[in-house]
Amino acid sequence: MTFTGSKHTRKTPLVAALAIALGASLAGASAVAAPAGAFDAERFVAVQREQRAAIERQFLLRHGPLPTAPDRPAGTVIVSNCDDSGPGSLREAFTQAVSGDVIDLTALSCSTISLTSGALISGVDYLTLNGPGADQLAIDAGGNDRAIALMGSAGKLTIDGLTVRNGSYVYDGPGTYASLAAGGCVLAEQYVTISNSVVNHCSASGKSVHGAAINATGATTLVNSIVSDATASAQADDLSATIVGGAIAGGAVYLTDTRVLGADVDAHTTTAYAGVFGGGVFGMYGVVLTGSTVSGVDVQVTAAKDAYAKGGGVGSPMTVIMDRSTVSGNRVQGTPGTGAGEQGVYFSAISGGGVYIASVPRTAPAPSSIVNSTISGNAAICDGEAGEYTRGGGGGLGTVARVPVLIANSTISGNSTNLKGGALYTRDFGALTLTNSTIAENRADFGAAIADNGTQFPYALSLTSSLVAANVAFGAGTPVQIETVHAIEGASNLIASANVALPAGTLTGDPLLGPLADNGGPTWTHALLAGSPAIDHGANPYTAEYDQRGEGYLREYGEAADIGAYEVQPLSDGIFADGFD
């Protein structure tokens, strides 16, 4: 396997401009209490902390006391034995490790270390594994246990140049939190940093699951890596079944030039409620994607009472930031029962087929931003109804964030829901702002493109130089592109239709869009075809240098910027990257 970085590594001025705007928005935002019936993110965070303590207790029950570190200074430990035991083996390096050790596997001639005696466990605080390359050496757990666990109180694990695969953690103990399965391949007490590596074919199952592939409480950082084919299964007959982070669960998750590809996530209960938060990636304190992809996650939730599924690809109760990234082809599907909900009617909600953002009451997390990115081909589907209401929607993005969500130079396309907002669903809370973005070819029952629902706060829906068209309704649903209970403000837009008055000067014609395609740059876009009314009728409020495609594709060419994420220019192959001759 050959690893390469993203096509574009230099950030455009748009990112810096947005950072200023986000800071200004945050300065003006005040923490607010949740309205009655809303998702209680504060309680959710408290429960996750309780569950983390249960993971530690459970670990000691299963594995006993952690290995005692020898009395020696930290150093580089050379692994020379490909077996799972004996002098020079990786297992010996783990059991004899001291904090700060670097375990060097680069001299091995084998392609696989097969773990036959369970997980590699260490109780030190800092440990690094250096391999020869993900295509050169794999640590294979054989489906018998997780592969690696670092349980020191500071717990910082660093992995470079390795494949970690076939880890499996199954736990079905008594009690509410005792049967929580976490980190099917990699578990760290605090921090994980993985670079130039592959983590695949990992699984975790119990009554609750945190990260079928990777789990940590602190920062979880992946660079130039792949996490694929994870399986998370939460099954409970006597309790609720919950999953957070079907593939990756961390305190804060940072993905750079990384791909999360394919995960099967299933939560099922016959007596209570079931839910999933972040089918692919979950960050308790935020998720940051840079030049990365989350794709192919399938989430199924079946409950006797309430069912909730929030964020098929990415979910956080705090902040989500995307730059030059793609969230595509993810699906959340829930089948709630008809019993009275234990957690309030809002939990009967399926929201954010691609991305879901909430925020904890009485806090002011950083505003979320989606820049130079594409959210496409995701779905949020609800089968049946629970209690009095079925709430939710947002085939691409669902948000109840209490601070602003800004979408700039981005495309949201081909997403669907049988609820509200084929592309976007927002309810009650922080302002939603779109600039230089394209919202097209999404489908929903209500608000084919955008459903802006709830009256808790008097924010307007703000759009500038954005294109909202070619979105359609399912069945007898309303064909209106934007359904909102607020005013729409902004300028230089092309919006096919809305249920409220559009700003003066808004264009409403056929935008003449090409299909979603690779038109250059790291993310896919809709090109504007010849004769499109969007050409030269937009604006550039953040004075961005480039369009969504990044360096080499000017944001302004001609009389004015084009409406939407794509700028028409001759020979769109980057010839204008250095300006005009």
Coordinates of C-alpha atoms in Angstrom, one line a residue:
M1 CA 0.0 0.0 0.0
T2 CA 1.3 3.4 -0.9
F3 CA 0.3 6.4 1.2
T4 CA 0.1 9.8 -0.3
G5 CA -0.9 13.2 1.2
S6 CA -3.8 15.3 0.0
K7 CA -3.6 17.2 -3.3
H8 CA -3.6 20.5 -1.6
T9 CA -1.9 21.3 1.7
R10 CA -1.9 25.1 1.8
K11 CA -5.0 26.5 3.3
T12 CA -6.8 29.2 1.3
P13 CA -7.5 32.6 2.7
L14 CA -11.2 31.5 3.1
V15 CA -10.2 29.4 6.1
A16 CA -8.5 32.3 7.8
A17 CA -11.5 34.6 7.1
L18 CA -13.9 32.1 8.4
A19 CA -11.8 31.7 11.6
I20 CA -12.3 35.4 12.2
A21 CA -16.0 35.2 11.5
L22 CA -16.4 32.2 13.7
G23 CA -14.6 34.0 16.6
A24 CA -16.9 37.0 16.2
S25 CA -19.9 34.7 16.2
L26 CA -18.7 32.9 19.3
A27 CA -18.1 36.2 21.1
G28 CA -21.7 37.2 20.6
A29 CA -23.2 33.8 21.5
S30 CA -24.4 33.1 25.0
A31 CA -24.9 29.7 26.6
V32 CA -28.5 28.8 26.9
A33 CA -30.6 26.1 28.5
A34 CA -32.3 23.4 26.4
P35 CA -36.0 23.8 25.8
A36 CA -38.4 21.1 27.2
G37 CA -38.2 17.9 25.2
A38 CA -34.8 18.6 23.6
F39 CA -31.9 16.2 23.4
D40 CA -30.1 16.5 26.8
A41 CA -26.5 16.7 25.6
E42 CA -25.2 17.5 29.1
R43 CA -26.7 14.3 30.5
F44 CA -25.4 12.5 27.5
V45 CA -21.8 13.6 28.3
A46 CA -22.2 12.7 32.0
V47 CA -23.3 9.2 31.0
Q48 CA -20.3 8.8 28.7
R49 CA -17.9 9.7 31.6
E50 CA -19.6 7.1 33.8
Q51 CA -19.3 4.5 31.1
R52 CA -15.5 5.3 30.7
A53 CA -15.0 4.6 34.4
A54 CA -16.8 1.3 33.8
I55 CA -14.4 0.4 31.0
E56 CA -11.5 0.8 33.4
R57 CA -13.1 -1.4 36.1
Q58 CA -14.1 -4.0 33.5
F59 CA -10.5 -4.1 32.1
L60 CA -9.1 -5.0 35.6
L61 CA -11.7 -7.7 36.1
R62 CA -10.9 -9.3 32.8
H63 CA -7.1 -8.9 32.7
G64 CA -6.1 -8.5 36.3
P65 CA -3.4 -6.1 37.5
L66 CA -1.4 -4.3 34.8
P67 CA 2.2 -5.4 34.2
T68 CA 4.8 -3.8 36.6
A69 CA 7.3 -1.7 34.7
P70 CA 11.0 -2.6 35.3
D71 CA 13.3 -0.1 36.8
R72 CA 15.3 1.3 33.8
P73 CA 15.4 4.4 31.7
A74 CA 13.2 4.7 28.6
G75 CA 14.8 3.7 25.3
T76 CA 14.4 2.1 22.0
V77 CA 13.4 -1.6 22.1
I78 CA 14.2 -3.6 19.0
V79 CA 11.7 -6.3 18.2
S80 CA 13.6 -9.2 16.5
N81 CA 11.2 -12.1 16.9
C82 CA 8.0 -12.5 14.9
D83 CA 6.5 -15.0 17.4
D84 CA 4.0 -14.0 20.0
S85 CA 6.3 -14.9 22.9
G86 CA 9.9 -15.2 23.9
P87 CA 13.0 -13.0 23.9
G88 CA 12.8 -10.2 21.3
S89 CA 9.1 -10.6 20.7
L90 CA 6.6 -7.7 20.6
R91 CA 4.8 -9.2 23.6
E92 CA 7.9 -9.1 25.6
A93 CA 8.5 -5.5 24.6
F94 CA 5.0 -4.7 25.9
T95 CA 5.2 -6.5 29.2
Q96 CA 8.7 -5.1 29.9
A97 CA 8.0 -1.6 28.7
V98 CA 8.7 1.6 30.7
S99 CA 7.1 4.9 30.0
G100 CA 8.6 6.6 27.0
D101 CA 9.8 3.5 25.3
V102 CA 9.9 3.3 21.5
I103 CA 9.2 -0.2 20.2
D104 CA 11.0 -0.6 16.9
L105 CA 9.6 -3.2 14.5
T106 CA 11.3 -2.0 11.4
A107 CA 14.0 -4.7 11.2
L108 CA 11.5 -7.6 11.1
S109 CA 11.5 -9.8 8.0
C110 CA 8.0 -11.2 8.5
S111 CA 4.8 -9.6 7.2
T112 CA 2.5 -10.6 10.2
I113 CA 2.7 -10.9 14.0
S114 CA -0.2 -13.2 15.0
L115 CA -1.4 -12.6 18.5
T116 CA -2.2 -16.0 20.1
S117 CA -2.2 -15.0 23.8
G118 CA -4.7 -12.1 23.8
A119 CA -4.2 -8.4 23.7
L120 CA -0.9 -6.6 24.0
I121 CA -1.3 -4.7 27.3
S122 CA 0.8 -2.1 29.0
G123 CA 0.2 0.1 32.0
V124 CA 2.8 2.7 31.2
D125 CA 1.9 6.3 30.3
Y126 CA 3.8 6.8 27.0
L127 CA 4.5 4.2 24.4
T128 CA 5.4 4.4 20.7
L129 CA 5.3 1.6 18.1
N130 CA 7.3 2.2 14.9
G131 CA 6.7 -0.1 12.0
P132 CA 8.3 -0.5 8.5
G133 CA 5.1 0.5 6.8
A134 CA 1.4 -0.5 6.8
D135 CA 2.0 -2.6 3.7
Q136 CA 5.0 -4.3 5.2
L137 CA 3.8 -5.5 8.7
A138 CA 0.5 -6.3 10.4
I139 CA -0.3 -7.0 14.0
D140 CA -3.2 -9.5 13.7
A141 CA -5.4 -10.3 16.7
G142 CA -7.0 -13.2 15.0
G143 CA -10.5 -12.1 16.1
N144 CA -9.9 -13.4 19.6
D145 CA -9.4 -10.2 21.6
R146 CA -8.5 -6.5 21.0
A147 CA -5.0 -6.0 19.6
I148 CA -3.5 -3.2 21.8
A149 CA -4.4 -1.7 25.1
L150 CA -2.4 1.1 26.8
M151 CA -3.9 1.7 30.3
G152 CA -1.5 4.0 32.1
S153 CA -3.2 7.0 33.7
A154 CA -1.7 9.4 31.1
G155 CA -2.1 6.7 28.5
K156 CA -0.6 8.2 25.3
L157 CA -0.2 5.6 22.5
T158 CA 1.6 6.4 19.2
I159 CA 1.5 4.1 16.2
D160 CA 3.3 4.7 12.9
G161 CA 3.8 2.6 9.8
L162 CA 1.7 -0.5 10.9
T163 CA -1.5 -2.4 10.1
V164 CA -3.5 -3.4 13.1
R165 CA -6.3 -5.8 12.2
N166 CA -8.8 -8.4 13.3
G167 CA -9.3 -7.2 16.8
S168 CA -12.5 -8.2 18.5
Y169 CA -13.9 -7.3 21.9
V170 CA -17.0 -8.9 23.3
Y171 CA -18.5 -8.2 26.7
D172 CA -21.8 -9.1 28.2
G173 CA -21.6 -8.5 31.9
P174 CA -24.3 -7.4 34.4
G175 CA -25.3 -3.9 35.1
T176 CA -26.0 -0.8 33.1
Y177 CA -22.4 0.0 32.2
A178 CA -20.5 -3.2 33.0
S179 CA -21.3 -4.7 29.6
L180 CA -19.7 -1.8 27.6
A181 CA -17.4 -2.9 24.8
A182 CA -14.7 -0.4 23.7
G183 CA -11.8 -0.3 21.3
G184 CA -12.1 -3.5 19.3
C185 CA -8.6 -3.1 17.9
V186 CA -7.0 -0.2 19.9
L187 CA -7.8 1.1 23.4
A188 CA -6.0 3.9 25.2
E189 CA -6.7 5.4 28.6
Q190 CA -6.1 8.9 27.3
Y191 CA -4.6 9.7 23.9
V192 CA -4.0 7.9 20.6
T193 CA -2.0 9.1 17.6
I194 CA -1.9 6.9 14.5
S195 CA 0.0 7.9 11.3
N196 CA 0.8 6.1 8.0
S197 CA -1.2 3.1 9.2
V198 CA -4.2 0.9 8.6
V199 CA -6.7 -0.3 11.3
N200 CA -9.2 -2.7 9.8
H201 CA -11.6 -5.6 10.4
C202 CA -12.2 -4.6 14.0
S203 CA -15.4 -5.4 16.0
A204 CA -16.9 -4.7 19.4
S205 CA -20.2 -5.9 20.9
G206 CA -22.0 -5.6 24.2
K207 CA -25.0 -3.7 25.5
S208 CA -23.1 -0.5 24.7
V209 CA -20.2 0.1 22.4
H210 CA -17.6 2.9 22.2
G211 CA -15.4 2.7 19.1
A212 CA -15.4 -0.7 17.5
A213 CA -11.9 0.1 16.0
I214 CA -10.4 2.8 18.2
N215 CA -11.3 4.2 21.6
A216 CA -9.7 6.8 23.8
T217 CA -10.9 9.5 26.3
G218 CA -8.5 12.2 25.1
A219 CA -7.4 13.4 21.7
T220 CA -7.6 10.8 19.0
T221 CA -5.4 11.8 16.1
L222 CA -5.1 10.0 12.8
V223 CA -2.8 11.2 10.0
N224 CA -2.5 9.7 6.5
S225 CA -4.2 6.5 7.7
I226 CA -7.2 4.2 6.9
V227 CA -9.8 2.8 9.3
S228 CA -12.0 0.3 7.5
D229 CA -14.5 -2.5 7.9
A230 CA -15.5 -2.0 11.5
T231 CA -18.5 -3.7 13.1
A232 CA -20.2 -2.4 16.2
S233 CA -23.2 -4.3 17.7
A234 CA -25.2 -3.3 20.8
Q235 CA -27.8 -5.9 21.8
A236 CA -29.9 -5.6 25.0
D237 CA -33.0 -7.4 26.1
D238 CA -33.2 -5.9 29.6
L239 CA -31.6 -2.5 29.1
S240 CA -31.1 0.2 26.6
A241 CA -28.6 -0.4 23.7
T242 CA -26.3 2.4 22.7
I243 CA -23.3 3.0 20.4
V244 CA -21.1 6.1 20.2
G245 CA -18.5 6.1 17.5
G246 CA -19.2 2.9 15.4
A247 CA -15.6 2.9 14.2
I248 CA -13.8 5.7 16.2
A249 CA -14.7 7.2 19.6
G250 CA -12.5 9.8 21.3
G251 CA -12.6 12.8 23.5
A252 CA -11.7 15.0 20.5
V253 CA -11.0 13.4 17.1
Y254 CA -8.7 14.8 14.5
L255 CA -8.4 13.2 11.1
T256 CA -5.9 14.5 8.5
D257 CA -5.5 12.9 5.1
T258 CA -7.3 9.9 6.6
R259 CA -10.1 7.7 5.3
V260 CA -12.8 6.0 7.4
L261 CA -14.3 3.5 5.0
G262 CA -17.2 1.1 5.7
A263 CA -18.7 0.2 9.1
D264 CA -21.7 -1.8 10.1
V265 CA -23.4 -0.4 13.2
D266 CA -26.4 -2.0 14.8
A267 CA -28.2 -1.2 18.1
H268 CA -31.2 -3.4 19.1
T269 CA -33.3 -3.7 22.2
T270 CA -36.6 -5.5 22.8
T271 CA -37.6 -3.6 26.0
A272 CA -36.2 -0.1 26.1
Y273 CA -34.7 2.6 23.8
A274 CA -31.7 2.2 21.5
G275 CA -29.5 4.8 19.9
V276 CA -26.4 5.5 17.9
F277 CA -24.4 8.8 18.0
G278 CA -21.7 9.1 15.3
G279 CA -21.9 5.9 13.2
G280 CA -18.4 6.3 11.8
V281 CA -16.7 8.9 14.0
F282 CA -17.7 10.3 17.4
G283 CA -15.8 13.1 19.3
M284 CA -17.0 14.0 22.8
Y285 CA -15.5 17.4 22.5
G286 CA -15.4 17.8 18.8
V287 CA -14.4 16.3 15.4
V288 CA -12.0 17.9 13.0
L289 CA -11.6 16.5 9.4
T290 CA -8.9 17.9 7.2
G291 CA -8.4 16.4 3.7
S292 CA -10.3 13.3 5.0
T293 CA -13.2 11.0 4.0
V294 CA -15.8 9.2 6.0
S295 CA -17.8 6.9 3.8
G296 CA -19.9 3.8 3.6
V297 CA -21.2 3.6 7.2
D298 CA -24.5 1.8 7.7
V299 CA -26.4 2.4 10.9
Q300 CA -29.5 0.4 12.0
V301 CA -31.4 1.1 15.2
T302 CA -34.3 -1.0 16.4
A303 CA -36.1 -0.3 19.6
A304 CA -39.2 -1.2 21.6
K305 CA -39.6 2.4 22.7
D306 CA -37.6 5.4 21.4
A307 CA -35.0 5.0 18.7
Y308 CA -32.4 7.7 17.9
A309 CA -29.7 7.7 15.3
K310 CA -27.6 10.8 15.1
G311 CA -24.9 11.2 12.5
G312 CA -24.3 8.3 10.1
G313 CA -20.8 9.4 9.3
V314 CA -19.8 11.9 12.0
G315 CA -21.4 13.0 15.2
S316 CA -20.4 15.3 18.2
P317 CA -22.3 16.9 21.1
M318 CA -19.9 19.9 20.7
T319 CA -18.3 21.0 17.4
V320 CA -17.6 19.6 13.9
I321 CA -15.1 21.2 11.6
M322 CA -14.5 20.1 8.0
D323 CA -11.9 21.4 5.6
R324 CA -11.3 19.8 2.1
S325 CA -13.2 16.7 3.3
T326 CA -15.9 14.4 2.1
V327 CA -18.7 12.6 4.1
S328 CA -20.5 10.4 1.6
G329 CA -22.6 7.3 1.2
N330 CA -23.5 6.9 4.9
R331 CA -27.0 5.8 6.1
V332 CA -28.9 5.9 9.4
Q333 CA -32.1 4.0 9.7
G334 CA -34.2 3.7 12.8
T335 CA -37.3 1.6 13.7
P336 CA -38.8 2.9 16.9
G337 CA -41.5 1.1 18.7
T338 CA -44.8 2.5 19.9
G339 CA -44.2 2.6 23.7
A340 CA -43.9 5.8 25.6
G341 CA -40.4 7.2 25.4
E342 CA -38.2 7.0 28.5
Q343 CA -36.1 10.0 27.5
G344 CA -38.7 12.3 26.0
V345 CA -40.1 12.4 22.5
Y346 CA -37.1 14.0 21.0
F347 CA -35.2 10.7 21.3
S348 CA -37.6 9.3 18.7
A349 CA -35.4 11.0 16.1
I350 CA -33.4 10.0 13.1
S351 CA -31.1 12.9 12.1
G352 CA -28.0 13.7 10.0
G353 CA -27.4 10.9 7.6
G354 CA -23.9 12.3 7.1
V355 CA -23.1 14.7 9.9
Y356 CA -24.9 15.5 13.2
I357 CA -24.0 18.4 15.5
A358 CA -25.4 19.1 19.0
S359 CA -24.1 21.2 21.9
V360 CA -24.1 20.8 25.7
P361 CA -26.4 23.2 27.6
R362 CA -24.7 26.1 29.5
T363 CA -21.6 25.8 27.4
A364 CA -20.4 27.8 24.4
P365 CA -18.4 25.4 22.3
A366 CA -16.7 26.7 19.2
P367 CA -19.0 27.2 16.2
S368 CA -19.0 24.5 13.6
S369 CA -17.8 25.1 10.1
I370 CA -17.8 23.1 6.8
V371 CA -15.4 24.6 4.3
N372 CA -14.3 23.4 0.9
S373 CA -16.0 20.1 1.5
T374 CA -18.7 17.8 0.1
I375 CA -21.5 16.0 1.9
S376 CA -23.2 13.6 -0.6
G377 CA -25.2 10.5 -1.0
N378 CA -26.1 10.1 2.7
A379 CA -29.6 9.1 4.0
A380 CA -31.6 9.4 7.2
I381 CA -34.6 7.1 7.2
C382 CA -37.2 6.5 9.9
D383 CA -39.5 3.4 9.8
G384 CA -42.7 3.9 11.8
E385 CA -43.3 6.3 14.7
A386 CA -42.5 6.4 18.4
G387 CA -44.7 7.9 21.1
E388 CA -46.4 11.1 20.0
Y389 CA -43.8 12.4 17.6
T390 CA -41.1 11.4 15.1
R391 CA -38.6 14.3 14.9
G392 CA -35.5 14.8 12.9
G393 CA -34.3 14.7 9.3
G394 CA -31.3 16.1 7.5
G395 CA -30.2 13.5 4.9
G396 CA -26.8 15.3 4.8
L397 CA -26.6 17.3 8.0
G398 CA -28.7 17.5 11.1
T399 CA -27.9 20.1 13.8
V400 CA -29.3 21.3 17.1
A401 CA -26.1 23.3 17.9
R402 CA -26.5 26.3 20.2
V403 CA -23.8 28.2 18.4
P404 CA -23.6 29.1 14.7
V405 CA -23.0 26.6 11.9
L406 CA -21.2 28.0 8.9
I407 CA -21.1 26.3 5.5
A408 CA -18.8 27.9 2.9
N409 CA -17.4 26.9 -0.5
S410 CA -19.1 23.5 -0.1
T411 CA -21.5 21.2 -1.8
I412 CA -24.3 19.2 -0.3
S413 CA -25.8 16.9 -2.9
G414 CA -27.7 13.7 -3.4
N415 CA -28.7 13.2 0.2
S416 CA -32.2 12.0 1.3
T417 CA -34.6 11.6 4.1
N418 CA -38.2 10.6 4.5
L419 CA -38.4 13.3 7.2
K420 CA -37.4 16.9 6.9
G421 CA -34.5 18.6 5.1
G422 CA -33.0 16.5 2.3
A423 CA -29.7 18.3 2.6
L424 CA -30.0 20.1 6.0
Y425 CA -32.2 20.0 9.1
T426 CA -31.8 22.5 11.9
R427 CA -34.0 22.9 15.0
D428 CA -34.3 25.7 17.4
F429 CA -30.8 26.7 18.2
G430 CA -27.8 28.5 16.6
A431 CA -27.8 30.4 13.3
L432 CA -27.2 28.5 10.0
T433 CA -25.2 30.5 7.5
L434 CA -24.3 29.4 3.9
T435 CA -22.0 31.2 1.6
N436 CA -20.7 30.3 -1.9
S437 CA -22.3 26.8 -1.5
T438 CA -24.3 24.5 -3.7
I439 CA -27.3 22.5 -2.4
A440 CA -28.7 20.3 -5.1
E441 CA -30.3 17.0 -6.0
N442 CA -31.4 16.2 -2.4
R443 CA -34.7 14.6 -1.5
A444 CA -37.1 14.8 1.5
D445 CA -40.8 14.8 2.4
F446 CA -40.6 18.3 3.8
G447 CA -38.1 20.9 2.8
A448 CA -36.5 19.2 -0.2
A449 CA -33.2 21.0 0.5
I450 CA -33.4 22.7 3.9
A451 CA -35.8 22.4 6.8
D452 CA -35.3 25.1 9.4
N453 CA -37.6 24.2 12.2
G454 CA -38.5 25.5 15.7
T455 CA -39.0 28.9 17.2
Q456 CA -36.8 28.9 20.4
F457 CA -34.5 31.6 19.0
P458 CA -35.2 34.3 16.4
Y459 CA -32.3 33.7 14.1
A460 CA -32.7 34.3 10.4
L461 CA -31.5 31.7 7.8
S462 CA -28.6 33.4 6.1
L463 CA -27.6 32.6 2.5
T464 CA -25.1 34.6 0.4
S465 CA -24.0 33.6 -3.2
S466 CA -25.4 30.2 -2.6
L467 CA -27.4 27.9 -5.0
V468 CA -30.4 25.9 -3.8
A469 CA -32.1 24.1 -6.6
A470 CA -32.9 20.8 -8.3
N471 CA -33.9 19.3 -5.0
V472 CA -37.1 17.2 -5.0
A473 CA -39.8 15.9 -2.7
F474 CA -40.7 12.3 -2.0
G475 CA -44.3 11.2 -2.9
A476 CA -46.8 13.8 -1.9
G477 CA -44.3 15.9 0.0
T478 CA -44.0 19.6 -0.7
P479 CA -41.7 20.5 -3.5
V480 CA -40.6 23.7 -1.9
Q481 CA -36.8 23.8 -1.6
I482 CA -36.6 25.6 1.7
E483 CA -39.1 25.3 4.5
T484 CA -38.3 27.6 7.4
V485 CA -40.1 29.3 10.3
H486 CA -37.7 32.2 10.1
A487 CA -36.9 34.9 7.6
I488 CA -34.3 34.3 4.8
E489 CA -31.7 37.0 4.6
G490 CA -28.7 37.5 2.3
A491 CA -28.0 38.4 -1.3
S492 CA -26.7 37.1 -4.7
N493 CA -28.4 33.7 -4.4
L494 CA -30.2 31.4 -6.8
I495 CA -33.0 29.7 -4.8
A496 CA -35.6 27.8 -6.7
S497 CA -38.4 28.2 -4.1
A498 CA -39.1 28.8 -0.4
N499 CA -42.2 29.0 1.9
V500 CA -41.2 32.5 2.9
A501 CA -40.2 35.7 1.0
L502 CA -36.8 35.5 -0.7
P503 CA -34.4 38.5 -0.5
A504 CA -34.8 41.0 -3.3
G505 CA -32.8 40.1 -6.4
T506 CA -32.8 36.3 -5.7
L507 CA -32.6 34.3 -9.0
T508 CA -35.1 31.4 -9.3
G509 CA -34.4 29.8 -12.7
D510 CA -32.9 26.5 -13.8
P511 CA -29.2 26.7 -12.7
L512 CA -28.1 24.4 -15.5
L513 CA -25.9 22.2 -13.3
G514 CA -23.7 19.3 -14.4
P515 CA -23.7 16.1 -12.3
L516 CA -21.8 15.7 -9.1
A517 CA -18.3 14.8 -10.4
D518 CA -14.6 15.1 -10.0
N519 CA -14.1 18.5 -11.6
G520 CA -10.6 18.9 -10.0
G521 CA -9.5 19.5 -6.4
P522 CA -9.9 17.1 -3.5
T523 CA -13.7 17.1 -3.3
W524 CA -16.5 16.6 -5.9
T525 CA -18.6 19.5 -7.2
H526 CA -21.4 20.4 -9.6
A527 CA -20.1 22.4 -12.6
L528 CA -22.1 25.2 -14.0
L529 CA -23.0 24.5 -17.6
A530 CA -22.8 27.0 -20.4
G531 CA -25.6 29.6 -20.1
S532 CA -26.2 29.1 -16.4
P533 CA -27.8 32.1 -14.8
A534 CA -25.5 31.6 -11.8
I535 CA -22.4 32.6 -13.8
D536 CA -21.1 36.1 -12.8
H537 CA -24.1 36.8 -10.6
G538 CA -22.6 35.9 -7.2
A539 CA -20.5 37.5 -4.5
N540 CA -17.4 36.7 -2.5
P541 CA -18.1 37.9 1.0
Y542 CA -15.0 36.3 2.6
T543 CA -12.7 37.4 -0.3
A544 CA -11.7 33.7 -0.9
E545 CA -8.9 33.2 -3.4
Y546 CA -10.2 29.9 -4.7
D547 CA -13.5 28.1 -5.2
Q548 CA -14.3 24.8 -3.4
R549 CA -11.7 22.9 -5.5
G550 CA -8.8 24.8 -3.9
E551 CA -5.5 26.1 -5.2
G552 CA -5.5 26.6 -8.9
Y553 CA -9.3 27.3 -9.3
L554 CA -10.0 31.0 -8.8
R555 CA -13.0 32.1 -6.7
E556 CA -13.6 35.1 -9.0
Y557 CA -13.2 34.9 -12.8
G558 CA -15.1 37.3 -15.0
E559 CA -17.3 40.2 -14.0
A560 CA -18.1 38.7 -10.6
A561 CA -18.0 35.5 -8.6
D562 CA -20.4 32.7 -9.7
I563 CA -23.2 31.6 -7.4
G564 CA -22.5 28.4 -5.6
A565 CA -19.3 26.4 -4.8
Y566 CA -18.0 26.2 -8.4
E567 CA -16.5 29.0 -10.5
V568 CA -16.5 28.7 -14.3
Q569 CA -13.1 29.5 -15.8
P570 CA -11.3 28.5 -19.0
L571 CA -9.5 25.1 -18.9
S572 CA -10.3 24.3 -15.3
D573 CA -7.0 22.6 -14.8
G574 CA -5.3 25.0 -12.5
I575 CA -3.6 27.2 -15.1
F576 CA -4.6 30.3 -13.2
A577 CA -3.0 29.2 -10.0
D578 CA -0.2 31.8 -10.4
G579 CA -2.4 34.5 -11.8
F580 CA -2.8 35.9 -15.3
D581 CA 0.0 36.3 -17.9

